[in-house]
């Protein structure tokens, strides 16, 4: 029995002498068995390398006889696989080991059993996070060979009364020990404990004949206590045990110092050595690995520097940086994306050079999950095959999404998001879709139905179980711009399909949910659950997906669906095993299910023969590769800052460690992990033997600027290297840049970027890019997409007008439109085309927007005033109680209207409805106050003209004749029309209700943005409602909104509110500036006072104060004629096909222009930098009344002259 250490460093790692000895031993001893033990995750790589090396030696030595037998007698295994190999006939098959989530289930059961004994952790009883922490701690104790008796013995030897802090620490440890004891007892009854593998292997080795066995242990940095126990058994039983460790000196007398580079491996050396000496087993002199000739000589110097630097024994003289030119580069990159792109491009170049294959290259990073979404697209762009040595979680699998959504639908009462998450998992679908032979077409059809059903749900706010029941019929009500209900055949079809899907989903899920609410046992509920999933076709759909992927040749992804289903079945089995007879706890079960899919990993498929490997810095690697790229070497990642998330604090670990034997141990503490960062850096910097590329981003994504890792910075300084800076290529245009280009896609990307930048700056392409340009042009025949991309450089976002016949077919002839639509055209013709030509709109959602609020206000105001007229009650005679009573009655009626279901959908909207009703009450009061002090009376409410389904009192469309004899018909609704007869003339005032204050600018009228009220005035005049001749008194906006009022003292609240309220609800707009008429129309306003009803003020002696909103009779005539002319011009432009992308410049105010706003801006793609896109300047710069009417007169004169010529 002998112990032999083989010490090595990364550049002195040649094991040929050991392999030769193994070959000789196997040849000389036909009964010899060699167990070559390696870490489990390295088994495949190590097996390939060891067997290849040994086979090469056999060929070299000419050993041919019994070659196959010799190779079969050398097996590369992990400790766990060796146990299965040796104990396969004696293994307790009646028990199985639990998964990590199964362990959490067992702990939940344990905590339930000891609940009455819990003190500190009673409140953690049902918390999944705590169960996970317990599972991790107890696994650590089991692998550390620490049983409950050990913990009790350690605690019994300490004084817990020395301080309150010590007492609390002991209470915690005693409670954890009590839970641990019960857990160990229950685990033995139910399952095979995780550490039982090592106990069984240890017992086998100690009792069986091992005289013909030779054991080699390679690839480990540290050993767990269970592994040390098995190593002790090997020391006692096998003729020779060899342990290979990375260390540059022997650690026999003592372990390594705390700051030793080889702290972890040195401690492993010392532990094994101490075990041998404790049993008087001879320890041979250490064998040293030979120089690894694959490494370039420069890396041997780097190896020596890294080891000496750590011991601070003086640095070797820095080599000239030219030594590293072909071996080491340090990149400073603008961002992780630039870093990833340059890595992918450089890999392409290296392989294209013919010196390397993909399998010779590896990518390392501290956080593989973080970088995978940046590096993988660039690898795929360059068509580089890759293998990620990092198992992917099943958390994103559709089955996980389905189960989580299923539970949330039940728990949170059929919320919209949960329902459609389940549907979009596409695991549950009606049988007519599931049984379709053309599964691709069936999937597409199902997605369309789901999308359209979502539109129905969003529009109507269907959320909650009552809306999904079979007896609740959904509707897909549509409203036009005027609030009119419309029903199109397509909407009816959508409504029918949505109702069918709703009914299917409710029938499928509701019976299942009822079983969860019952008091049945877990076994009965989960049996029903499993059968329900089968009946609903969930396993069948997974099999369909698997088969489709197999047919497509994607075997790896096909296996994902099988593995996900098996993970689900395992959780069902383990839950029934542990809780089968207990009442079903849905919350616990689905919490555990969620954790299960988060913790479960897809099995890693070994890499293809030629692919780039991607792995983490912390993972152990079997050997160096020719080329290594290390990404993300910032101060935050190397060294990593460790935190202790264990239930054992560092103080707890110190206390327990003092009472452990040499065959007992805890996991590394945060301090030990921090110290080991130097060793991780050492292994990283020597992970390549020919080319090493070390990079870091100086701008992290969404984070602060980052700095270079101190380990990397020391290497940079010692080697005398300059950082190579890589930035995104569109930042600056230089004649020469440090940039790596990949395949033709990467080359095209950079070339187009340069050409675009040069074009924008009106500069020439740098001469260094000319060869690339010609090279890309030469690839056009084999890659036609290059021509399309290059053509895009000269693309200009110009809009061509429609032919007149197409425009008339699109919009209709004659043209029926509203004034608001024409106003939109005058803001931007292309916006009008998108909204009213193509009829593009964002899907409707049930939300209380301005349109919904306006329709509600308009409807109730109309109902209120109409009811007053029917009751033949003078409006001005109503008191507050009568107003409130009538409004309350009308609100109840309004809420029964399907268009107002939003206000009864939930508590939030109910509260908002109450707020709107309070506002309406205030507005009605102020309108009645105006009626009391002014002369005009309400003549009509919601007076429609030109609308379908009009009542007998409504008006026909307002017709205007265009230049070519075509007609344009205006339609709309006048919110309120007031009239009053004065000196034989009916004076009309048009009132439009608005939920926000309006601005009044003459330049808006001139550009055609504010035509509505004046057009309504023309409609009213044309109808001649009075019959004795009519004139316009004014066009006004009536504010319908709550107003914020500054209140400094609570006592002043009522007085301040009452004083300011009439002013807040004053009519705003343009009026006829006739002093006699104004005095007659509002006799309540005295001289030197402002009218509380209209926007004017008297000076002394009732002289009207100058006001831009007051117009004389001639100005009203000009204004109304101009509005008619503007409407005609706009309609003419629409019908001739004008759709130019020409939005008005928003220099002084923000206008709502759809082509510039989400979501239509993605279609318009307006870009003022593009030569084809330009803002349209305002023709009337200032809001100057005189300038406006001068321009109006000029326009009318030109129009008159033009009409005379045509006539």
Coordinates of N, CA and C in Angstrom, one line a residue, residues 6-8 12-15 287-291:
X6 N 1.2 13.2 -7.7 CA 1.8 13.8 -8.9 C 1.4 15.3 -8.8
X7 N 2.5 16.1 -8.7 CA 2.3 17.5 -8.6 C 2.5 18.1 -10.0
X8 N 1.7 19.1 -10.3 CA 1.8 19.8 -11.6 C 1.4 21.2 -11.5
X12 N 3.4 22.8 -16.7 CA 4.1 21.5 -16.5 C 3.0 20.5 -16.1
X13 N 2.3 20.0 -17.1 CA 1.2 19.1 -16.8 C 1.2 17.8 -17.7
X14 N 2.4 17.5 -18.2 CA 2.5 16.3 -19.0 C 2.5 15.1 -18.1
X15 N 1.6 14.1 -18.4 CA 1.4 12.9 -17.6 C 1.9 11.7 -18.3
X287 N 6.0 12.8 -7.4 CA 6.3 12.8 -8.9 C 5.9 14.1 -9.5
X288 N 6.8 14.6 -10.4 CA 6.5 15.9 -11.0 C 6.1 15.7 -12.5
X289 N 5.0 16.4 -12.9 CA 4.6 16.3 -14.3 C 5.7 17.0 -15.1
X290 N 5.8 16.5 -16.4 CA 6.8 17.0 -17.3 C 6.2 18.3 -17.9
X291 N 7.1 19.0 -18.6 CA 6.7 20.2 -19.3 C 5.7 19.9 -20.4

